[in-house]
Short mmCIF file of C-alpha atoms and ligand atoms in Angstrom, two decimals:
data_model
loop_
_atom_site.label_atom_id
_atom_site.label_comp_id
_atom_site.label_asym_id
_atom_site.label_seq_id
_atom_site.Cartn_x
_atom_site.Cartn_y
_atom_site.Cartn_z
CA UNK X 1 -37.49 -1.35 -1.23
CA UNK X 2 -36.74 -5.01 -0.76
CA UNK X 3 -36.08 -6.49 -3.91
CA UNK X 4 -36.71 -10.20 -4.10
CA UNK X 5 -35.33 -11.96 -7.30
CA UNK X 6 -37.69 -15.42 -8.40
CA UNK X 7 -36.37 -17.13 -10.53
CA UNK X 8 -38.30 -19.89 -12.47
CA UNK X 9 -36.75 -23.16 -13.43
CA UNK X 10 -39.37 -25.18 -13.26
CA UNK X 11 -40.21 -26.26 -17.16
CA UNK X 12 -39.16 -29.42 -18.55
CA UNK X 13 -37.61 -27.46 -21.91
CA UNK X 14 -39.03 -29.88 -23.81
CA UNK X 15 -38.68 -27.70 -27.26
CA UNK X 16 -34.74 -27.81 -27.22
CA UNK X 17 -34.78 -31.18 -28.14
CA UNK X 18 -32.36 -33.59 -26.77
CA UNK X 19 -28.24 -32.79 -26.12
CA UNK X 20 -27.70 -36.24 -25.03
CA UNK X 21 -27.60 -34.76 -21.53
CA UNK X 22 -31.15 -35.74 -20.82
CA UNK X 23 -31.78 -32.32 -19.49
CA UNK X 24 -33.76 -29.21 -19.18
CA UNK X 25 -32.34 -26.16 -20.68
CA UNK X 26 -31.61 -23.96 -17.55
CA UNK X 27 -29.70 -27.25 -16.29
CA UNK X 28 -27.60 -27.78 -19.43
CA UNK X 29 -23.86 -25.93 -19.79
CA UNK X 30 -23.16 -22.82 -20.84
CA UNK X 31 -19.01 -21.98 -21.27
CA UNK X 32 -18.64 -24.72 -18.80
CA UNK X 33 -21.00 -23.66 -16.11
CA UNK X 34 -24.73 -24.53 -15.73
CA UNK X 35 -27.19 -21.87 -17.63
CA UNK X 36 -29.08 -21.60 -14.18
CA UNK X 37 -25.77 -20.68 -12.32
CA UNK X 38 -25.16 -18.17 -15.02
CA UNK X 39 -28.58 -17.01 -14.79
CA UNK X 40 -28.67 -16.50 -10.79
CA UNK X 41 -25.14 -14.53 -11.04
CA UNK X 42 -26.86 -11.39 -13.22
CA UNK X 43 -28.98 -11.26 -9.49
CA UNK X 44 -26.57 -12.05 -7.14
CA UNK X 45 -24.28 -9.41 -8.45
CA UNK X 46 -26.93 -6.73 -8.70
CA UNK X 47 -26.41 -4.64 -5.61
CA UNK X 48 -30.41 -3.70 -5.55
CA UNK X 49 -31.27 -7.90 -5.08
CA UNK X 50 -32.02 -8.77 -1.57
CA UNK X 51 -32.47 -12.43 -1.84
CA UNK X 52 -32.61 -14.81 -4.62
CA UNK X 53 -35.10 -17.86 -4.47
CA UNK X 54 -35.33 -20.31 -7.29
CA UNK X 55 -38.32 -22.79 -7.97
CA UNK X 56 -37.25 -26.07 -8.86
CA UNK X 57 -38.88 -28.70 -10.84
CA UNK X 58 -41.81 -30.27 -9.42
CA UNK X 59 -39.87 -34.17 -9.83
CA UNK X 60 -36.27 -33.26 -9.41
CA UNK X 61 -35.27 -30.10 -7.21
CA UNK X 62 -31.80 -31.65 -6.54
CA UNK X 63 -31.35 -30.22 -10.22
CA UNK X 64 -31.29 -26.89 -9.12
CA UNK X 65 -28.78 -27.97 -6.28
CA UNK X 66 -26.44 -29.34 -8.23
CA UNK X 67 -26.52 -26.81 -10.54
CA UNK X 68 -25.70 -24.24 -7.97
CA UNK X 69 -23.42 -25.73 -6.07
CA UNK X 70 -20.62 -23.72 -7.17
CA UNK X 71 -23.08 -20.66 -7.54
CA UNK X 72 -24.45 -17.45 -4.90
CA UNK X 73 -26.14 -18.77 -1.94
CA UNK X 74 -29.99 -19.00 -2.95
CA UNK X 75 -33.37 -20.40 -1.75
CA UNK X 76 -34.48 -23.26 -3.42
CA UNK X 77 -38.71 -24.39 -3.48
CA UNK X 78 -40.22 -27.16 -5.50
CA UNK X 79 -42.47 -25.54 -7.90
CA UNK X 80 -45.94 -27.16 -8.78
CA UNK X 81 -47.31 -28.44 -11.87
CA UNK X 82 -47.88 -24.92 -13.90
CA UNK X 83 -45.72 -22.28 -14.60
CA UNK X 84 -48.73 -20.52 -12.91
CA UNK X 85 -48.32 -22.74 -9.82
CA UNK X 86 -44.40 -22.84 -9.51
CA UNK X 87 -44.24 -19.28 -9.44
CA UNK X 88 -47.34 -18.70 -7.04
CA UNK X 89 -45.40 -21.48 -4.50
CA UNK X 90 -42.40 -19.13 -5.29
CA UNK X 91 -44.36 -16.36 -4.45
CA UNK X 92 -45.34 -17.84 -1.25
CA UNK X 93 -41.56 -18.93 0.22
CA UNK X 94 -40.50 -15.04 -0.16
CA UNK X 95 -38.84 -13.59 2.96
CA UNK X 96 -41.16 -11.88 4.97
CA UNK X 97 -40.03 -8.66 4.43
CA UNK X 98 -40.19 -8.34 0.63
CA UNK X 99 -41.74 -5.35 -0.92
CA UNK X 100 -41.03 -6.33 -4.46
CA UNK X 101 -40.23 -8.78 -6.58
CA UNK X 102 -38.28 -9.75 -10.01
CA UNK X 103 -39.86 -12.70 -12.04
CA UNK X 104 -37.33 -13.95 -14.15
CA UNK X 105 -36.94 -16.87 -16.66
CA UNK X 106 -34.45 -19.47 -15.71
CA UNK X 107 -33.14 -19.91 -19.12
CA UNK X 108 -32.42 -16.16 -19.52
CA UNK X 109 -29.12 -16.49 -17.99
CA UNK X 110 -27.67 -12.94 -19.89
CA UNK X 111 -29.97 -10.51 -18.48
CA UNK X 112 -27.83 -7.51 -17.92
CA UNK X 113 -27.63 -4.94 -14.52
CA UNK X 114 -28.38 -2.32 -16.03
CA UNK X 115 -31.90 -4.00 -17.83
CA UNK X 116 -32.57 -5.16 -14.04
CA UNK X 117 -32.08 -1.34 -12.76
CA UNK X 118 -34.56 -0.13 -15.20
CA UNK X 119 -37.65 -2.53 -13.78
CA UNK X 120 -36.59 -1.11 -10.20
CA UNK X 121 -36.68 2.00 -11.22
CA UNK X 122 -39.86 1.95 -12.98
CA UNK X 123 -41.40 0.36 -9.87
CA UNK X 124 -40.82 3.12 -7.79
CA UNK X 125 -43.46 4.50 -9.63
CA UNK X 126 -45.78 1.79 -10.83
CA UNK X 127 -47.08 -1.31 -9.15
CA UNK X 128 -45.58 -3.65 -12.10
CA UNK X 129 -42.85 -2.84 -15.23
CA UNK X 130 -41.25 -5.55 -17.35
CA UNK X 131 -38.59 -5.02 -20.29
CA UNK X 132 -39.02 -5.16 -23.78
CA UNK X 133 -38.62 -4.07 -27.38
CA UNK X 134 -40.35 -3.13 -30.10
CA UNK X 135 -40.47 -5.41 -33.04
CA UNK X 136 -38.46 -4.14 -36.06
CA UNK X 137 -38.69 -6.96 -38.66
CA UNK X 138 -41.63 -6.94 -41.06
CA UNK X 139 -44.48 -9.43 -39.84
CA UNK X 140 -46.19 -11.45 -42.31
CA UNK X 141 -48.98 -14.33 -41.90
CA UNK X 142 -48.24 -17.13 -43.74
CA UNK X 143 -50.06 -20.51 -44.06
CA UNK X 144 -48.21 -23.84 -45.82
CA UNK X 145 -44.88 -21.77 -46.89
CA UNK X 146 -46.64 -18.92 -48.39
CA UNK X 147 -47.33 -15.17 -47.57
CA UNK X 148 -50.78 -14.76 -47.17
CA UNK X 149 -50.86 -11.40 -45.73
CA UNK X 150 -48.66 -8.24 -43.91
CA UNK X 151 -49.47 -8.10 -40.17
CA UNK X 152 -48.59 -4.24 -38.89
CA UNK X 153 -45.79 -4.00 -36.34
CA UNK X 154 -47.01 -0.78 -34.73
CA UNK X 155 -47.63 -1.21 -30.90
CA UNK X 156 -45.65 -4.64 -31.13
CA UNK X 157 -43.25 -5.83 -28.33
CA UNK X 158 -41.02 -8.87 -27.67
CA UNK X 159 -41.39 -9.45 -23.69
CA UNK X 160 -38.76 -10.35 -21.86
CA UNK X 161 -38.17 -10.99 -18.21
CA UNK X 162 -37.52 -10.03 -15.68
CA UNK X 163 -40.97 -8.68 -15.07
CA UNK X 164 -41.11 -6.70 -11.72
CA UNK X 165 -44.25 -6.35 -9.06
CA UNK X 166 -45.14 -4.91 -5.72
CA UNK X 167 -45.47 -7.95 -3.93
CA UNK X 168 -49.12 -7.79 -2.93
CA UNK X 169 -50.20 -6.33 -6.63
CA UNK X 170 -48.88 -9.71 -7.66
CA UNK X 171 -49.99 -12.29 -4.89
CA UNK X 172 -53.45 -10.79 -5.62
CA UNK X 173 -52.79 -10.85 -9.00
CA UNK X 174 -51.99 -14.89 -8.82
CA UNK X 175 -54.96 -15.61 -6.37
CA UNK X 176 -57.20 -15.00 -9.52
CA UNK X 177 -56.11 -17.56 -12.26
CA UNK X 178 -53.80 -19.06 -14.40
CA UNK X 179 -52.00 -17.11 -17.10
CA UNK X 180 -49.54 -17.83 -19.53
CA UNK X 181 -47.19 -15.12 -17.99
CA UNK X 182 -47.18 -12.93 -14.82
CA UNK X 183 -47.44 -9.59 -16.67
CA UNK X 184 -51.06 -10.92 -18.27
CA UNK X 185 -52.30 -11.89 -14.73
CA UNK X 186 -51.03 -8.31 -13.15
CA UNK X 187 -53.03 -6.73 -16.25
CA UNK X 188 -56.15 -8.95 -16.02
CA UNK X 189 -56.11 -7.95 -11.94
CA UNK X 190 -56.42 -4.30 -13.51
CA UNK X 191 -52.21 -3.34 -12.53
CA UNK X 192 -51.09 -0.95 -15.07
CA UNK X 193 -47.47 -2.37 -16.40
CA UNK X 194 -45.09 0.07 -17.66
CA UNK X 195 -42.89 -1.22 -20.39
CA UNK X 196 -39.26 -0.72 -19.57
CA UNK X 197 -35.84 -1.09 -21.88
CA UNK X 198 -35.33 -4.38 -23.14
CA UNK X 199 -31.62 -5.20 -24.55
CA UNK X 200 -31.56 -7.61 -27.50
CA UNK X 201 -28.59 -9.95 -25.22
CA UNK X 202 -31.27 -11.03 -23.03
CA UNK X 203 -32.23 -14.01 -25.14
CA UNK X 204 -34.31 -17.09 -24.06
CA UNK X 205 -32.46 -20.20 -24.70
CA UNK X 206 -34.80 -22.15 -26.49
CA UNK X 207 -32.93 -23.67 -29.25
CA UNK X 208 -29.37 -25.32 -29.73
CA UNK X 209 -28.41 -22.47 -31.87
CA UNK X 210 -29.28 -20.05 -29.27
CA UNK X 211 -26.58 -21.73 -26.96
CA UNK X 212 -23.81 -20.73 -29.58
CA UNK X 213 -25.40 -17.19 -30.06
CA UNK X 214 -25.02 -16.94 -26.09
CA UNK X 215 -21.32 -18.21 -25.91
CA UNK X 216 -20.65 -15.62 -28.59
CA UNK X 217 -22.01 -12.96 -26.09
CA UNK X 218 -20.53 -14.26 -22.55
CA UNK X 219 -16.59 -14.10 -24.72
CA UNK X 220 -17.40 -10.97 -25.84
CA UNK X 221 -18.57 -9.22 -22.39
CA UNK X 222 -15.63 -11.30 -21.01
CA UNK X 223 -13.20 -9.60 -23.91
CA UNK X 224 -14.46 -5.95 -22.59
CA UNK X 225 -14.62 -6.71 -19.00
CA UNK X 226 -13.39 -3.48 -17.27
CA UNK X 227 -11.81 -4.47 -13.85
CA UNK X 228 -11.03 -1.85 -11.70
CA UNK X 229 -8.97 -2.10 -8.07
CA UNK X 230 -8.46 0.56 -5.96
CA UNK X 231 -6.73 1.28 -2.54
CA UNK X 232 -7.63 3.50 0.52
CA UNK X 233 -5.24 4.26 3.26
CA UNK X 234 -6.41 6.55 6.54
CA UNK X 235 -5.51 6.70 10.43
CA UNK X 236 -7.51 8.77 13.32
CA UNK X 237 -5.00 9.78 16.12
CA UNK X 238 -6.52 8.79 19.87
CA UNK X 239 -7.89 10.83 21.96
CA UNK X 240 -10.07 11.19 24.83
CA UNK X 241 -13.08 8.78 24.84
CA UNK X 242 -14.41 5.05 26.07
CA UNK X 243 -15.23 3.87 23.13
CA UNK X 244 -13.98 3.39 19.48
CA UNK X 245 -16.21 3.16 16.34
CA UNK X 246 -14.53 0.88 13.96
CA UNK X 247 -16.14 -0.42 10.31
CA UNK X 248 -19.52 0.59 11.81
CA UNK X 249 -18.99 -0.89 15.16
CA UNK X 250 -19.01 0.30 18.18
CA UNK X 251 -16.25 -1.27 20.73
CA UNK X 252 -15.48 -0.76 24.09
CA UNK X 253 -12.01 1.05 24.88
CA UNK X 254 -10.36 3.37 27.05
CA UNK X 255 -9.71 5.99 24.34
CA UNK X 256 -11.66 7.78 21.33
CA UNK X 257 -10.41 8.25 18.03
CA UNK X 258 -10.40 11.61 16.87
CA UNK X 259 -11.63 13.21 13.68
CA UNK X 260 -14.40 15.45 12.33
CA UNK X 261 -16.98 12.58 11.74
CA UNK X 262 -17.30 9.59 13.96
CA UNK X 263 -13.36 8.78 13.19
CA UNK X 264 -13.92 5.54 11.48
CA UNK X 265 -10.85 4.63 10.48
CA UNK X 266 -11.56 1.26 8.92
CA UNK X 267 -14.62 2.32 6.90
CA UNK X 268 -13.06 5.44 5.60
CA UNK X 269 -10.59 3.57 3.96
CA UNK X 270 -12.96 1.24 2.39
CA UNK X 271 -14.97 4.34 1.24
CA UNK X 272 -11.54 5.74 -0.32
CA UNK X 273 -11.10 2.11 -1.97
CA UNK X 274 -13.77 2.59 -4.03
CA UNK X 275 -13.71 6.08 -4.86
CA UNK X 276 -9.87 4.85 -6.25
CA UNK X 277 -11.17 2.55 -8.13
CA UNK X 278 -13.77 4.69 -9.68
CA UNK X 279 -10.82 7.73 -10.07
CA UNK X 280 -13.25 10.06 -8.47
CA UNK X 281 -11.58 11.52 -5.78
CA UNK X 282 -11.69 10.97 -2.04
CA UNK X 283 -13.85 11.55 1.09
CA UNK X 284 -12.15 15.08 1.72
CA UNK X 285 -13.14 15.55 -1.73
CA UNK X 286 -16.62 14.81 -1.42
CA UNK X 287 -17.38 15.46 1.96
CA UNK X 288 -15.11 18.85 2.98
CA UNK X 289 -13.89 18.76 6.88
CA UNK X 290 -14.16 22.58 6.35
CA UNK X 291 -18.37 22.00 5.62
CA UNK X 292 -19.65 21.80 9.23
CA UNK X 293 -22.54 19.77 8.30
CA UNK X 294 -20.71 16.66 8.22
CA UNK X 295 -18.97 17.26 11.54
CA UNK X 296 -19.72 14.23 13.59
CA UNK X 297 -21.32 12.58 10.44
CA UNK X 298 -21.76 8.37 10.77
CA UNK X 299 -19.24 7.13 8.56
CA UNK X 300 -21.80 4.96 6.40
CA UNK X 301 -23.26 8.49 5.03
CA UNK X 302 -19.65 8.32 2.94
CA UNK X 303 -19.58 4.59 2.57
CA UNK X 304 -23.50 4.77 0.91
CA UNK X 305 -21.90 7.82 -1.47
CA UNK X 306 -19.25 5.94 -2.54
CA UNK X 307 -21.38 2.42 -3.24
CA UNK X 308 -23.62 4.16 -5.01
CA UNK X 309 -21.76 6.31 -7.80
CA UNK X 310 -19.89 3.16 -8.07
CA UNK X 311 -23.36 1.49 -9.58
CA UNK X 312 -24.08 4.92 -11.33
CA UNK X 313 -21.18 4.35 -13.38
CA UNK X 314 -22.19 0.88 -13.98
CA UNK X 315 -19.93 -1.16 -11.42
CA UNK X 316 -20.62 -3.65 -9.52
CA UNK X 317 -18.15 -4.15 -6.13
CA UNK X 318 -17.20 -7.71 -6.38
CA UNK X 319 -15.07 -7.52 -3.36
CA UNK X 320 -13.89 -5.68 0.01
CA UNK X 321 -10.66 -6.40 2.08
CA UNK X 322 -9.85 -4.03 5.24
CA UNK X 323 -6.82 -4.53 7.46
CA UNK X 324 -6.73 -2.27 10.79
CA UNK X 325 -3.63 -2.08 11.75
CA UNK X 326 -3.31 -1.39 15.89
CA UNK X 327 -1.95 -2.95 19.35
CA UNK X 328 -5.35 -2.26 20.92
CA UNK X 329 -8.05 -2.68 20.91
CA UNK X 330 -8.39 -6.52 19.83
CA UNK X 331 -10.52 -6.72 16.57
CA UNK X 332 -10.84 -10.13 16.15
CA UNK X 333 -14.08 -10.99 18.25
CA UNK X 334 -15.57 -7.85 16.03
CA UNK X 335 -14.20 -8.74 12.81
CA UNK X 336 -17.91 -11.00 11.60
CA UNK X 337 -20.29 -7.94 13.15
CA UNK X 338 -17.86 -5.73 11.01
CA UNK X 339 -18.19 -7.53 8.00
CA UNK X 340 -21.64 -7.95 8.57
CA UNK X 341 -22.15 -4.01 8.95
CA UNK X 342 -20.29 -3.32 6.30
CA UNK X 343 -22.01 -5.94 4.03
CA UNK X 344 -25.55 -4.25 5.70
CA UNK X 345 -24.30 -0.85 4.32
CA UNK X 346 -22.97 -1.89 0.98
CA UNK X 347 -25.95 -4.36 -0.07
CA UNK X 348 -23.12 -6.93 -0.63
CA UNK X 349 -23.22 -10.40 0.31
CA UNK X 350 -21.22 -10.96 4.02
CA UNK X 351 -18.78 -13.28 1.63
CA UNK X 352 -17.34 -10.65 0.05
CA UNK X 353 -15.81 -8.59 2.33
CA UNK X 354 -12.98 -9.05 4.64
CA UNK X 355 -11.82 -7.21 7.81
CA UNK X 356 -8.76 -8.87 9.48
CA UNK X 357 -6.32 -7.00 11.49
CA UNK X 358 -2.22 -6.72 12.42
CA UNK X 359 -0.44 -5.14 14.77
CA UNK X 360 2.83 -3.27 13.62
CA UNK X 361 4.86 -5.34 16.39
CA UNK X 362 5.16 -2.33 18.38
CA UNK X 363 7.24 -0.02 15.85
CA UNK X 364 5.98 3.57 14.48
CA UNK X 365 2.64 5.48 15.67
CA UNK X 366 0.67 2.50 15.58
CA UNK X 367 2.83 0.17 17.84
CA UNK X 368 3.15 3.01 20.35
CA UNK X 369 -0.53 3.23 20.64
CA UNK X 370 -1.27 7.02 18.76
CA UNK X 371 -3.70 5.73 17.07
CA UNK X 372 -5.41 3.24 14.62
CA UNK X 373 -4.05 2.87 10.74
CA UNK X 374 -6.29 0.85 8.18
CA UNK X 375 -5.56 0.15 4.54
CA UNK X 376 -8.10 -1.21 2.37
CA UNK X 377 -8.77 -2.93 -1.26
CA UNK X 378 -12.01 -2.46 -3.37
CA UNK X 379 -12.42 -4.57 -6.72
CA UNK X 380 -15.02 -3.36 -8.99
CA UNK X 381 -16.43 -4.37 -12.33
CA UNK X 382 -17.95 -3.48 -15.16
CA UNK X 383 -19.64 -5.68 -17.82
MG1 LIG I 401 -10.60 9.46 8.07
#
């Protein structure tokens, strides 16, 4: 799957009314930062997302620049004069490759991970699925103040976003009409859409009060932020060989590293970062030497294992910093196709991981050329 996130912040938000700011509601501040920049942050952090694109207001897309400037790295398109046409433009601007995609509301800027890992995982197994909850409060019709009638609840929702597609299910979908949302166009096209977990957090900022309400939430997620840093330390003796393999690359060199995988040094101790931070063990521990199955195993087999009972447990890896330590070979005209293997392997954005390298000026194994050393940092949170 490749998981596109659209995000629409295209609407005027005329209904909020007027802050003195003289702007739309995914524009305005939220604790200090723009609600859009909030908003693309739940996506960017969400190790599933492959690329975020936002669609801008038809008269002012330097809005969503601004907004962002502080914010992920995104792809911005003017949006049209619909919601229907902003998000079909969207729709269009996709990268190429895109298998799926996440339509979310701009001014939903509290959507949690673990609402956007139910949609993907209901659309491994339906063409669309969008979160929501069942309505619990009694319903009542009412005309000039007074109850006129009880309206059942059973087989009511509240919809929220975002609501997920197979890309083509939904570019067919939009070739056929306007719609007030994307899940009624995907249903009138005759797409089955499974209903998914909703959380109540995930509120649409609509009014001034719902700006206080969503203050209230950020401190509190802020007040049981669990932060977790761990540390991974490993070293591969040389050996015979023309070639070493170092944080998935291969470089040229008159020795081998030994070991009973591929002796990856660098990404073995990123691998044990992370299982430190989780407290879950280590690569020995997960992947014996002693099981011959793993013996000459590509080191991203662990690296994958480790990534991904890291967003099991509801983590997200905000960070990555490797130091090799060695005389030889050099690692500095590797160290961006490292990062950007490692950053391949992990889902992570390229910006948040580090490989740099030192030399231990000739003292101990290392300076006498044994082998290669590597220590490593992983930070990892939980919201
Ligand atoms: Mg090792």
């Amino acid at each position: 799957m490749r998981i596109a996130a659209l995000i629409v912040a295209a609407g005027s938000g005329s209904r909020m009314g007027s802050d003195g700011s003289g702007l739309a509601k995914q524009f305005r501040l939220l604790a200090g930062r723009p609600v859009l920049a909030h908003t693309a942050d739940c996506f960017a952090k969400h190790p599933l997302i492959s690329s975020i694109t936002i669609v801008a207001p038809i008269d002012a897309p330097e809005l969503v620049v601004t907004a962002l400037k502080n914010g992920p790295s995104v792809e911005i398109v003017r949006g049209g004069e619909s919601r229907s046409a902003s998000v079909a433009l969207g729709l269009a601007a996709l990268p190429s490759d895109t298998t799926h995609v996440l339509i979310h509301d701009g001014a939903r800027p509290l959507v949690a991970a673990e609402t956007i890992s139910k949609v993907i995982e209901a659309l491994k197994t339906n063409p669309a699925a969008a979160p929501a909850l069942p309505v619990t409060d009694a319903l009542w019709r009412g005309v000039d103040g007074e109850v006129t009638a009880a309206q059942s609840r059973e087989g009511l929702y509240r919809a929220q976003t975002p609501q997920g597609f197979e890309i083509n299910a939904i570019r067919a979908a939009h070739s056929g009409g306007e719609a007030p949302d994307d899940v009624e166009l995907a249903r009138l096209a005759g797409y089955p859409v499974a209903i998914t977990e909703g959380h109540e957090d995930n509120i649409k900022l609509t009014y001034p009060a719902d700006f206080a309400r969503a203050e209230r939430i950020l401190q509190a997620r802020e007040n049981n932020m669990d932060i977790r840093l761990g540390n991974g330390f490993d070293v591969h003796r040389f050996g015979e060989g023309d070639h070493v393999v170092l944080c998935g690359i291969k470089v040229p060199f008159g020795r081998g590293l030994q070991g009973h995988s591929d002796a990856d040094v660098g990404m073995h101790a990123v691998t044990d970062a992370i299982y430190g931070a989780l407290a879950r063990g280590d690569i020995g521990q997960h992947f014996p030497p002693s099981d011959p199955q793993w013996k000459g195993a590509e080191s991203h087999i662990f690296l994958r294992h480790a990534v991904d009972l890291a967003s099991d447990m509801g983590f997200t890896i905000t960070n990555v910093d490797c130091t090799l330590i060695c005389e030889q070979p050099k690692i500095g005209p590797h160290a961006i196709a490292m990062r950007a293997e490692m950053a391949r392997i992990m889902n992570l954005d390229v910006e948040r991981i580090s490989v740099k390298a030192t030399t231990s000026e000739r003292l101990g194994f290392t300076g006498r050329g044994e082998g290669i050393a590597s220590i490593s940092t992983a930070t990892l949170v939980k919201t």
